GROMACS .gro file of C-alpha atoms in nm:
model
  389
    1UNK     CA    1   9.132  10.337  13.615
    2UNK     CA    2   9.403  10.585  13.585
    3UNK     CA    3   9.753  10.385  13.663
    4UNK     CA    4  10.087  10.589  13.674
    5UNK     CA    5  10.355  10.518  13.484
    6UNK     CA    6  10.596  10.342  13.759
    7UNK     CA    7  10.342  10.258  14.028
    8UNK     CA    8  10.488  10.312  14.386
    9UNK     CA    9  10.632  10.009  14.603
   10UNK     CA   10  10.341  10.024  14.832
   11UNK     CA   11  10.074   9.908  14.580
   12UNK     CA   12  10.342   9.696  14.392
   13UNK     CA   13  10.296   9.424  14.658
   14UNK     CA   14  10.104   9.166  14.524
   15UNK     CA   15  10.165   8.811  14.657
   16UNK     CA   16   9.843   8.735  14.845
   17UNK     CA   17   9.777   8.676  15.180
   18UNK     CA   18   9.733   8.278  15.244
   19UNK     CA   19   9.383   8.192  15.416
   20UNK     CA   20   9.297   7.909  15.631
   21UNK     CA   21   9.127   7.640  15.383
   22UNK     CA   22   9.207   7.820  15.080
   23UNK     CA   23   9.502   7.774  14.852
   24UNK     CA   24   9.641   8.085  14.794
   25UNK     CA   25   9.758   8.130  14.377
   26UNK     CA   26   9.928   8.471  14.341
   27UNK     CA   27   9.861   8.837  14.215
   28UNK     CA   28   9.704   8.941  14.492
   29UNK     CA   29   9.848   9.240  14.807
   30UNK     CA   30  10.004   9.129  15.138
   31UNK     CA   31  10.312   8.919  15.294
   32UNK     CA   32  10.560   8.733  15.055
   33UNK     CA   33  10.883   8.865  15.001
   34UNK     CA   34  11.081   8.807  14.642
   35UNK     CA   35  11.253   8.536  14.599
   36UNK     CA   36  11.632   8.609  14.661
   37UNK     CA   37  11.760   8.617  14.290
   38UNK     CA   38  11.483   8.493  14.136
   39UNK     CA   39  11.435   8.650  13.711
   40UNK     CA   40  11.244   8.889  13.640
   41UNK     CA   41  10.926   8.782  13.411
   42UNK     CA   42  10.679   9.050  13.231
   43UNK     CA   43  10.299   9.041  13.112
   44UNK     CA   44  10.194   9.263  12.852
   45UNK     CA   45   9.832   9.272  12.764
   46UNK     CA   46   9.719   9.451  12.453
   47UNK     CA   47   9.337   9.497  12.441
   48UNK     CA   48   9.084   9.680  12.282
   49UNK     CA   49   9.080  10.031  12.482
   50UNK     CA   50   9.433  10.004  12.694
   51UNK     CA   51   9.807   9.859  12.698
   52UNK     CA   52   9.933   9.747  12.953
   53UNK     CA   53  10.243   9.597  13.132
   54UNK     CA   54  10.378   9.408  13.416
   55UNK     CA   55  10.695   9.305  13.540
   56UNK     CA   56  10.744   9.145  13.837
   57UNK     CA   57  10.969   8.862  14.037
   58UNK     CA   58  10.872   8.554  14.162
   59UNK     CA   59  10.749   8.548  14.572
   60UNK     CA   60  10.688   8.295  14.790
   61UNK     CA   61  10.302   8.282  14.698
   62UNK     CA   62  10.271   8.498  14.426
   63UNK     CA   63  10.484   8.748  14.287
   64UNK     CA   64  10.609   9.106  14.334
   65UNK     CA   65  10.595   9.360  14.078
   66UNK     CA   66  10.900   9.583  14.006
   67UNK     CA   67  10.759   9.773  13.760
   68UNK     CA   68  10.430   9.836  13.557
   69UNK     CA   69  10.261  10.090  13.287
   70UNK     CA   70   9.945  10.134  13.144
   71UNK     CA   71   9.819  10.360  12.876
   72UNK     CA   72   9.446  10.394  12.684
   73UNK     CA   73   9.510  10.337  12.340
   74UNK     CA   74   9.171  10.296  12.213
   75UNK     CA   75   9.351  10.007  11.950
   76UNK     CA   76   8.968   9.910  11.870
   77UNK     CA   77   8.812  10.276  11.830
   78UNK     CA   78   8.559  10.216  11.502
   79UNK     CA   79   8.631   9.896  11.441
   80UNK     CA   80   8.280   9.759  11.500
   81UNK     CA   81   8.156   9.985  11.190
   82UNK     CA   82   8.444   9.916  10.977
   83UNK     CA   83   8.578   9.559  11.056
   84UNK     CA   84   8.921   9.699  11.073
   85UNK     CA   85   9.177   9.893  11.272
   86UNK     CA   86   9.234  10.296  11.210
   87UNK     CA   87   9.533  10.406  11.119
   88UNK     CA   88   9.570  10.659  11.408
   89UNK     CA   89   9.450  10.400  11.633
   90UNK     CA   90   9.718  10.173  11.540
   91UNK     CA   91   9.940  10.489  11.521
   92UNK     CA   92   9.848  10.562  11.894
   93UNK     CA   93   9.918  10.190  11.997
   94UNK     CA   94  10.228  10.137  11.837
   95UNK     CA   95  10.394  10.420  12.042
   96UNK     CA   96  10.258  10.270  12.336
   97UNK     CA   97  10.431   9.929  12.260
   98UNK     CA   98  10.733  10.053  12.177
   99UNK     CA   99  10.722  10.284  12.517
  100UNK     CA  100  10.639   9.941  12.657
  101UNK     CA  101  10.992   9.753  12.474
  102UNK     CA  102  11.173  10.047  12.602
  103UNK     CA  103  11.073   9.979  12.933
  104UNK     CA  104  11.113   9.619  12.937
  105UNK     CA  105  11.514   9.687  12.780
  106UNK     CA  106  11.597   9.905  13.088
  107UNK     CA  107  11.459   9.652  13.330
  108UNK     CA  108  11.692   9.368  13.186
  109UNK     CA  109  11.380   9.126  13.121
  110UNK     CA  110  11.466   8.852  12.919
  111UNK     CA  111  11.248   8.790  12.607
  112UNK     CA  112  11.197   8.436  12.703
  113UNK     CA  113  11.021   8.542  13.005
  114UNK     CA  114  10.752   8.791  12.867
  115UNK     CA  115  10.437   8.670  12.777
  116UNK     CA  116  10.291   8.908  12.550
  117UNK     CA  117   9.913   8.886  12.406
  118UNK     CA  118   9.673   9.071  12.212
  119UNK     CA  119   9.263   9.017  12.250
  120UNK     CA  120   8.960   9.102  12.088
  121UNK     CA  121   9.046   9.422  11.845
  122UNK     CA  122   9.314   9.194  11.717
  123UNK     CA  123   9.094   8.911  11.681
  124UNK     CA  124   8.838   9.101  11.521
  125UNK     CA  125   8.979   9.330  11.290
  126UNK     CA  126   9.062   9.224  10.878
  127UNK     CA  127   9.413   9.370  10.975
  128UNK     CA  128   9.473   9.273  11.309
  129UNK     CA  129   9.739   9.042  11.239
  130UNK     CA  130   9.894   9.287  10.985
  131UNK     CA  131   9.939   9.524  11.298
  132UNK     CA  132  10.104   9.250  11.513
  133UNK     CA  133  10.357   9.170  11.252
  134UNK     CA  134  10.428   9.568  11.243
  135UNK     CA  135  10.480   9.594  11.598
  136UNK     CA  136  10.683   9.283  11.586
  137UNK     CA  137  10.909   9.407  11.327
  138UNK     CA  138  10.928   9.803  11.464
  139UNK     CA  139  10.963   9.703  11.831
  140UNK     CA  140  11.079   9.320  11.883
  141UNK     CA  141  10.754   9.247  12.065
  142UNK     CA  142  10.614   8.886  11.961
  143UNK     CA  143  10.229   8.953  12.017
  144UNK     CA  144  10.054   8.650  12.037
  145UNK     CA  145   9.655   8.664  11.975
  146UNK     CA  146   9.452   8.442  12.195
  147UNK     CA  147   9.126   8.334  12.174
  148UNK     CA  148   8.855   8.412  12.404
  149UNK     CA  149   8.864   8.058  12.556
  150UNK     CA  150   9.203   8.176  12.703
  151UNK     CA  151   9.160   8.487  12.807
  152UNK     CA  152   8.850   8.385  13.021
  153UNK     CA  153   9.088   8.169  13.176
  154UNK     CA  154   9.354   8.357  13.250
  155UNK     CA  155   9.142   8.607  13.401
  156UNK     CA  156   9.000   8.357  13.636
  157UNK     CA  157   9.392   8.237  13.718
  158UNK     CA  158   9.444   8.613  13.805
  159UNK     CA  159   9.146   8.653  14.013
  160UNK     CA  160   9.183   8.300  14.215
  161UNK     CA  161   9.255   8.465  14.541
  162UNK     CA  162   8.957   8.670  14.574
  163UNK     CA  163   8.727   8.446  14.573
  164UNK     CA  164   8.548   8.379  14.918
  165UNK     CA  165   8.710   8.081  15.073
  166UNK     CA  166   8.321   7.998  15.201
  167UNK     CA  167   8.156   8.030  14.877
  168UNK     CA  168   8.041   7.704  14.676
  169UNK     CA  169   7.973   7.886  14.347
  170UNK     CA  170   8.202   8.219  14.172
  171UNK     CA  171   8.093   8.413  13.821
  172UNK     CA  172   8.396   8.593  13.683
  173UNK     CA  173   8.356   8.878  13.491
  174UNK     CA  174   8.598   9.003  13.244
  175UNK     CA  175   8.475   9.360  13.065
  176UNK     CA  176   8.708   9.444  12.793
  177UNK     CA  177   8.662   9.730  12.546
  178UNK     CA  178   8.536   9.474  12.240
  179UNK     CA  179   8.446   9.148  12.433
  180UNK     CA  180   8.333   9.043  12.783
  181UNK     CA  181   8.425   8.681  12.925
  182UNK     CA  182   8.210   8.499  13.212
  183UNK     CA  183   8.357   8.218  13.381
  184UNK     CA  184   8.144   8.003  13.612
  185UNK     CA  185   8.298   7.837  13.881
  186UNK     CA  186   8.179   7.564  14.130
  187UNK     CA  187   8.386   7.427  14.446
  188UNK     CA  188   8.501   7.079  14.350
  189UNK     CA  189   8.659   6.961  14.672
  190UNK     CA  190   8.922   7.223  14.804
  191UNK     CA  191   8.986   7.422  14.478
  192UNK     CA  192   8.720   7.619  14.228
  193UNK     CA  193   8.684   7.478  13.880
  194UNK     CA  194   8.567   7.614  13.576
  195UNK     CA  195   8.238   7.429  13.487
  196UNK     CA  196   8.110   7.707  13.210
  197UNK     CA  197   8.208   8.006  13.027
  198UNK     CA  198   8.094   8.239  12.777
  199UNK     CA  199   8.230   8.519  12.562
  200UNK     CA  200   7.982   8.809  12.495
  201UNK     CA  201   8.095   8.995  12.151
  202UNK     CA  202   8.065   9.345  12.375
  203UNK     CA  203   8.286   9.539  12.563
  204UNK     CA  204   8.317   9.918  12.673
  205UNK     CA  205   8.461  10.043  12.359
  206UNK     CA  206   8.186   9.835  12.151
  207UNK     CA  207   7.878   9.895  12.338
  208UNK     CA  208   7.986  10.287  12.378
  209UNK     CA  209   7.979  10.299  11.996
  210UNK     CA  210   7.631  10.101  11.934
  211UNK     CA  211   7.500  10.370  12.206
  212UNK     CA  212   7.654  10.695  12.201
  213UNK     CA  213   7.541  10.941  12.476
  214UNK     CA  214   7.254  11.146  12.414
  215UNK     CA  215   7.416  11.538  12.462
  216UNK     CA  216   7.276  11.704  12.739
  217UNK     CA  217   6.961  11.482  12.763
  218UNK     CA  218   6.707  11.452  13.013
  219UNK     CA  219   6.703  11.220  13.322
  220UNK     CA  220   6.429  11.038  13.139
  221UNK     CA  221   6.645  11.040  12.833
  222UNK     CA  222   6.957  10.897  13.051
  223UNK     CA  223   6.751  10.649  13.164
  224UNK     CA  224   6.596  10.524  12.862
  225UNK     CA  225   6.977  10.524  12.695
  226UNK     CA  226   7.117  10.339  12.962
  227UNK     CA  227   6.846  10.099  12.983
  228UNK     CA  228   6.902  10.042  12.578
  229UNK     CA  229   7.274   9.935  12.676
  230UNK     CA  230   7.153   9.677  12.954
  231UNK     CA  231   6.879   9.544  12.668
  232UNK     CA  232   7.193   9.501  12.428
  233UNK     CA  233   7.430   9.332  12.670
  234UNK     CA  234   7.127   9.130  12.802
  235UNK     CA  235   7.050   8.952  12.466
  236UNK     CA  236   7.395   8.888  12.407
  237UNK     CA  237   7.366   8.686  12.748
  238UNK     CA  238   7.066   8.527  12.689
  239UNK     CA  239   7.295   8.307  12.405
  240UNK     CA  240   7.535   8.213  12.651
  241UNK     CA  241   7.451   8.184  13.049
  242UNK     CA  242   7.495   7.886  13.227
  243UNK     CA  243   7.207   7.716  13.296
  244UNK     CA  244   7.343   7.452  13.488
  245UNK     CA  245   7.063   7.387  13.785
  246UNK     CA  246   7.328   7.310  14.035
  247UNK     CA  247   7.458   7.656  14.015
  248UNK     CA  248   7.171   7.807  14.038
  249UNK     CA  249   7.103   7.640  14.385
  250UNK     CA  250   7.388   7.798  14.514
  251UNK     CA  251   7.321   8.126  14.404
  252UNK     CA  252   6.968   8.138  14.534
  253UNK     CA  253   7.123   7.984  14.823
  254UNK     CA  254   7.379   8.253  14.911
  255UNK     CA  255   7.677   8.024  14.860
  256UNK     CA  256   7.791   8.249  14.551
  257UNK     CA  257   7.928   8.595  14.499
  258UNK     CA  258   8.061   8.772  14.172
  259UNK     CA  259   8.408   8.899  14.079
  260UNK     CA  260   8.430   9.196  13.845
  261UNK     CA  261   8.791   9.281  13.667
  262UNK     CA  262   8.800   9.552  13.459
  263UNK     CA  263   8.855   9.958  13.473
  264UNK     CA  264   8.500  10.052  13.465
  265UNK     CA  265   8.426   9.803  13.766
  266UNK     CA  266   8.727   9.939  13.951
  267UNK     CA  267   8.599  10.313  13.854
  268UNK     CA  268   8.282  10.244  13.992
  269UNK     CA  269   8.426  10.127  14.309
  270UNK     CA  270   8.628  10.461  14.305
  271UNK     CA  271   8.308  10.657  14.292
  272UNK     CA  272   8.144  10.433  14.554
  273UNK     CA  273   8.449  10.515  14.816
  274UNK     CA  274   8.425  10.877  14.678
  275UNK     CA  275   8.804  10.873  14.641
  276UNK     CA  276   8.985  11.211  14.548
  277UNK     CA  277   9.197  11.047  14.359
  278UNK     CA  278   9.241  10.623  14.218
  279UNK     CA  279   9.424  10.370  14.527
  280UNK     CA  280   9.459  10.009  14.464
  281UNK     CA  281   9.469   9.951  14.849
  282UNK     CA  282   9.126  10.032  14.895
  283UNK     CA  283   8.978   9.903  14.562
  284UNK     CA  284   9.144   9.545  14.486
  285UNK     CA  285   8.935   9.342  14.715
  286UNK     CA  286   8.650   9.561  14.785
  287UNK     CA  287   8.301   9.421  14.810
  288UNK     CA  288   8.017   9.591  14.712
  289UNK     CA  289   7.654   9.502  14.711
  290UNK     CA  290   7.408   9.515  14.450
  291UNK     CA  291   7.250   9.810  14.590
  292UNK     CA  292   7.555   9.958  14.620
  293UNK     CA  293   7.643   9.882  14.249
  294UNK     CA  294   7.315  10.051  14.152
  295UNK     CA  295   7.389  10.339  14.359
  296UNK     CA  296   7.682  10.422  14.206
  297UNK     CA  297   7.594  10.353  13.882
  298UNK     CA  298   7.302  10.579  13.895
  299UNK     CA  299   7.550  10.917  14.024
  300UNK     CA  300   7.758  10.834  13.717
  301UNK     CA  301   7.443  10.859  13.500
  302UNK     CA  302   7.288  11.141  13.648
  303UNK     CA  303   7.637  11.396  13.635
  304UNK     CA  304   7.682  11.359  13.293
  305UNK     CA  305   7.990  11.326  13.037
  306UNK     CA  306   8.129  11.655  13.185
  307UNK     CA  307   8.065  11.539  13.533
  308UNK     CA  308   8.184  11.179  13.493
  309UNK     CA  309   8.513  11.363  13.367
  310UNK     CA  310   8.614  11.547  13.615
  311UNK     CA  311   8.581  11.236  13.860
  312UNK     CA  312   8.940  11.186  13.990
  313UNK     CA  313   8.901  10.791  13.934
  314UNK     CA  314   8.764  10.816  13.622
  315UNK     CA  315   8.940  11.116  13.375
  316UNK     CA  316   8.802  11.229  13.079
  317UNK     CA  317   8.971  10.905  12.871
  318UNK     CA  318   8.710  10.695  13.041
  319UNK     CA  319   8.436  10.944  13.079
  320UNK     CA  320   8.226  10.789  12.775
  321UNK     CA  321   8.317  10.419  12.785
  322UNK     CA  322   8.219  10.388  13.210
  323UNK     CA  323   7.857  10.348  13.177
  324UNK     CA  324   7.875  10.124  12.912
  325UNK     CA  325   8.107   9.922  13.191
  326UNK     CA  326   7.813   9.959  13.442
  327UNK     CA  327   7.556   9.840  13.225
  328UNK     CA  328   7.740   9.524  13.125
  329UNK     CA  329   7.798   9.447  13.505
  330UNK     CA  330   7.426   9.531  13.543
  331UNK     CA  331   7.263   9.298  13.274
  332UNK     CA  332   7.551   9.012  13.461
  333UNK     CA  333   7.367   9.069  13.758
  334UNK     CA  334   7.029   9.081  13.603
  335UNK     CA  335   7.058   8.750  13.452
  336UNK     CA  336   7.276   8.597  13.749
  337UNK     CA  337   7.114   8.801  14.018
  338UNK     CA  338   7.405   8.770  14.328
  339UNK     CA  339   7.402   9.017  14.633
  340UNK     CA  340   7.729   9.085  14.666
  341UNK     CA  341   8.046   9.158  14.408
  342UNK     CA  342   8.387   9.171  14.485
  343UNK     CA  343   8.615   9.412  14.270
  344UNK     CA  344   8.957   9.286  14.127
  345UNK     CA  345   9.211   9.517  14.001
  346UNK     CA  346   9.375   9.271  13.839
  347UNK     CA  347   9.325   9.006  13.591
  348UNK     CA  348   9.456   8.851  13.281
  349UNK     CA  349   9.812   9.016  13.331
  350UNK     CA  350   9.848   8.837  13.633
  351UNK     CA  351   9.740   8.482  13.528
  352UNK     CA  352   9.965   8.543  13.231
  353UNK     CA  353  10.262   8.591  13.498
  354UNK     CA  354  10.142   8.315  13.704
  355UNK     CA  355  10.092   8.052  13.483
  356UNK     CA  356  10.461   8.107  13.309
  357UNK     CA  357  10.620   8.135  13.660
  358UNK     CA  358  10.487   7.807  13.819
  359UNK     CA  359  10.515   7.595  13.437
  360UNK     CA  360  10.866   7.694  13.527
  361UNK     CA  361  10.887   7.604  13.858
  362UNK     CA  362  10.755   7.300  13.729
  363UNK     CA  363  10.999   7.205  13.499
  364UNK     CA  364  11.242   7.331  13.744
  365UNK     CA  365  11.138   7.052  13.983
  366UNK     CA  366  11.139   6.817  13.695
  367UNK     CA  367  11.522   6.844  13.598
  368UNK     CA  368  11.613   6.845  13.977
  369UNK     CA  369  11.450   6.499  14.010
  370UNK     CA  370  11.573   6.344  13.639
  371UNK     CA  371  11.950   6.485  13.787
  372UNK     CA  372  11.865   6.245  14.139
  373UNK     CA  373  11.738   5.979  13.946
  374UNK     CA  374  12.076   5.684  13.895
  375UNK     CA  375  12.106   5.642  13.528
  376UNK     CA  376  11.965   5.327  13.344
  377UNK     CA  377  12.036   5.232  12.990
  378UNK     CA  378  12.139   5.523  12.704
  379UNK     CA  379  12.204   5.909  12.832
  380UNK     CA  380  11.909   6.121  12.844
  381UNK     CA  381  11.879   6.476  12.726
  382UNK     CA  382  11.792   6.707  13.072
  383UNK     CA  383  11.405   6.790  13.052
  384UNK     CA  384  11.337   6.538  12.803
  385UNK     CA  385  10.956   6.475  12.825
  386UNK     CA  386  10.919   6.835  12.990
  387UNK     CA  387  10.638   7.067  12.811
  388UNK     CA  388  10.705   7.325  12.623
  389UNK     CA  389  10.719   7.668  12.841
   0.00000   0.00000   0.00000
């Protein structure tokens, strides 16, 4: 999805709206002012087609962004026919970053308080950690490289407030530009937890690559392409899906929905609402229906690359890599067939925020109550015991 460089205040407010029998954990649009004085804490995710940043403050229920950037970069462009990282990709990235440390200098954000990852390309490539050490040493960013354990989860911690507060079951689905990450989710009392997950070794960038476009080809020729990209992503699945039978009651039961985060998801919304140009208002939240999915999916096909360009939520830096987004959220819904999808603009920058803002809360609370507590025995060091933040 095309994101300006300072987004305006109106989309910027993301503490989410708390609902009646639902706990309500952040990232999301609607009341919930900053807190008065509270730090400032930043997000940077480094993936395998984009950059990008957040910085936000602490609200009552979430958080409110004062700032946020996000640039393609294409870090992982060849990289699943060479094993490594090109030297103009990294080229490309590296000015990104440092446009990224630039920003986070003139905001005042205190190193301690950024949480700054790298995912798949980096996890991938022979010289992945040979590009974080340069970018650590040319622009003071510490990139840390997660596995795809934790990015699944913070994903899911990103996307907690869109789930239906009526559903028993929730599928997450991650698309990244070299890996995608399903998380399965079942109601365990009052809160969602993660009872299965799965990394698929395919993303946008990935699965674009393995399948270039046929130029100018036939409808039958579109088809038979796209169709080749569903078959890939569909094996790939096959290794992985949850077969717990529990969940599959509730899915054939209509107690389950989907979540989709990722900029070919949100694109395809865009298209769907046939939006002259990209708004997070209308998109974060939407639901759309399979049929609807389909739909949409099929107009991208049919205009071709030129076409697909020239969409105002899409741009000609996403015109190749959408359908490959669109045919990994189609094999999902093939093998976890679910009526309805709601699309997130948002994700694992957000759960990085949240989790490091309430693990400091928590060890906020912690010293308060060692401070109340009357001394007995030896002096103890404040936050003794506390976890590491």
């Amino acid at each position: 999805m095309p994101e300006p460089d300072a987004a305006p205040g109106r989309r910027d407010e993301r503490s989410p709206r708390r609902r009646s029998g639902h706990r309500a954990s952040g990232g999301g649009s609607g009341a919930g002012g900053a807190q008065s004085g509270a730090p400032l804490y930043g997000a940077l995710d480094l993936g395998t087609n984009n950059c990008r940043l957040l910085i936000a403050r602490p609200a009552r229920d979430g958080f409110r962004v004062v700032d946020s950037f996000s640039r393609i970069v294409r870090l992982g462009e060849g990289l699943s026919l060479t094993g490594r990282l090109d030297a103009a990709a990294m080229d490309r990235t590296y000015d990104a970053l440092a446009h990224c440390a630039e920003r986070i200098g003139r905001k005042g954000l205190d190193a301690s308080r950024l949480s700054a990852v790298a995912t798949q390309a980096c996890r991938a490539a022979e010289n992945g950690q040979a590009f974080v050490e340069r970018v650590r040493r040319g622009t003071g960013l510490n990139l840390r490289i997660i596995d795809p354990a934790e990015e699944a989860r913070l994903s899911v911690q990103g996307c907690l407030n869109l789930f239906d507060p009526t559903a028993d079951a929730v599928l997450v689905i991650d698309v990244g530009g070299g890996s995608t990450e399903l998380s399965w989710l079942k109601r365990q009392g009052r809160e969602m937890k993660t009872v299965a997950w799965m990394s698929a070794p395919l993303g946008v960038v990935t699965l674009a690559e393995r399948h270039p476009e046929p130029p100018a080809g036939s409808p039958d020729e579109n088809a038979r392409w796209y169709e080749a990209m569903v078959a890939d992503v569909s094996a790939a699945l096959a290794a992985g899906c949850a077969t717990d039978p529990a969940l599959e009651v509730l899915r054939t039961s209509g107690r389950s929905h989907l979540v989709g985060t990722s900029g070919a998801i949100t694109s395809l919304a865009g298209v769907h609402l046939n939006l002259r140009r990209y708004q997070r208002d209308l998109v974060d939240g939407l639901w759309m229906t399979r049929d609807q999915c389909d739909a949409a999916t099929r107009r991208l096909r049919d205009m071709g690359a030129a076409g697909r360009a020239a969409e105002a939520c899409i741009g000609p830096n996403r015109a190749d890599l959408v359908l490959a987004g669109a045919a990994i959220l189609d094999a999902v819904q093939r093998a976890w067939p679910c009526e309805r999808v709601r699309v997130a603009d948002r994700g694992l920058r957000e759960g990085l925020l949240l989790e490091r803002m309430q693990a400091d809360r928590s060890l906020t609370r912690r010293r308060r109550r060692g401070r109340g507590r009357a001394p007995s025995g030896g002096a103890q060091t404040e936050g003794a015991g506390a976890p590491e933040t």
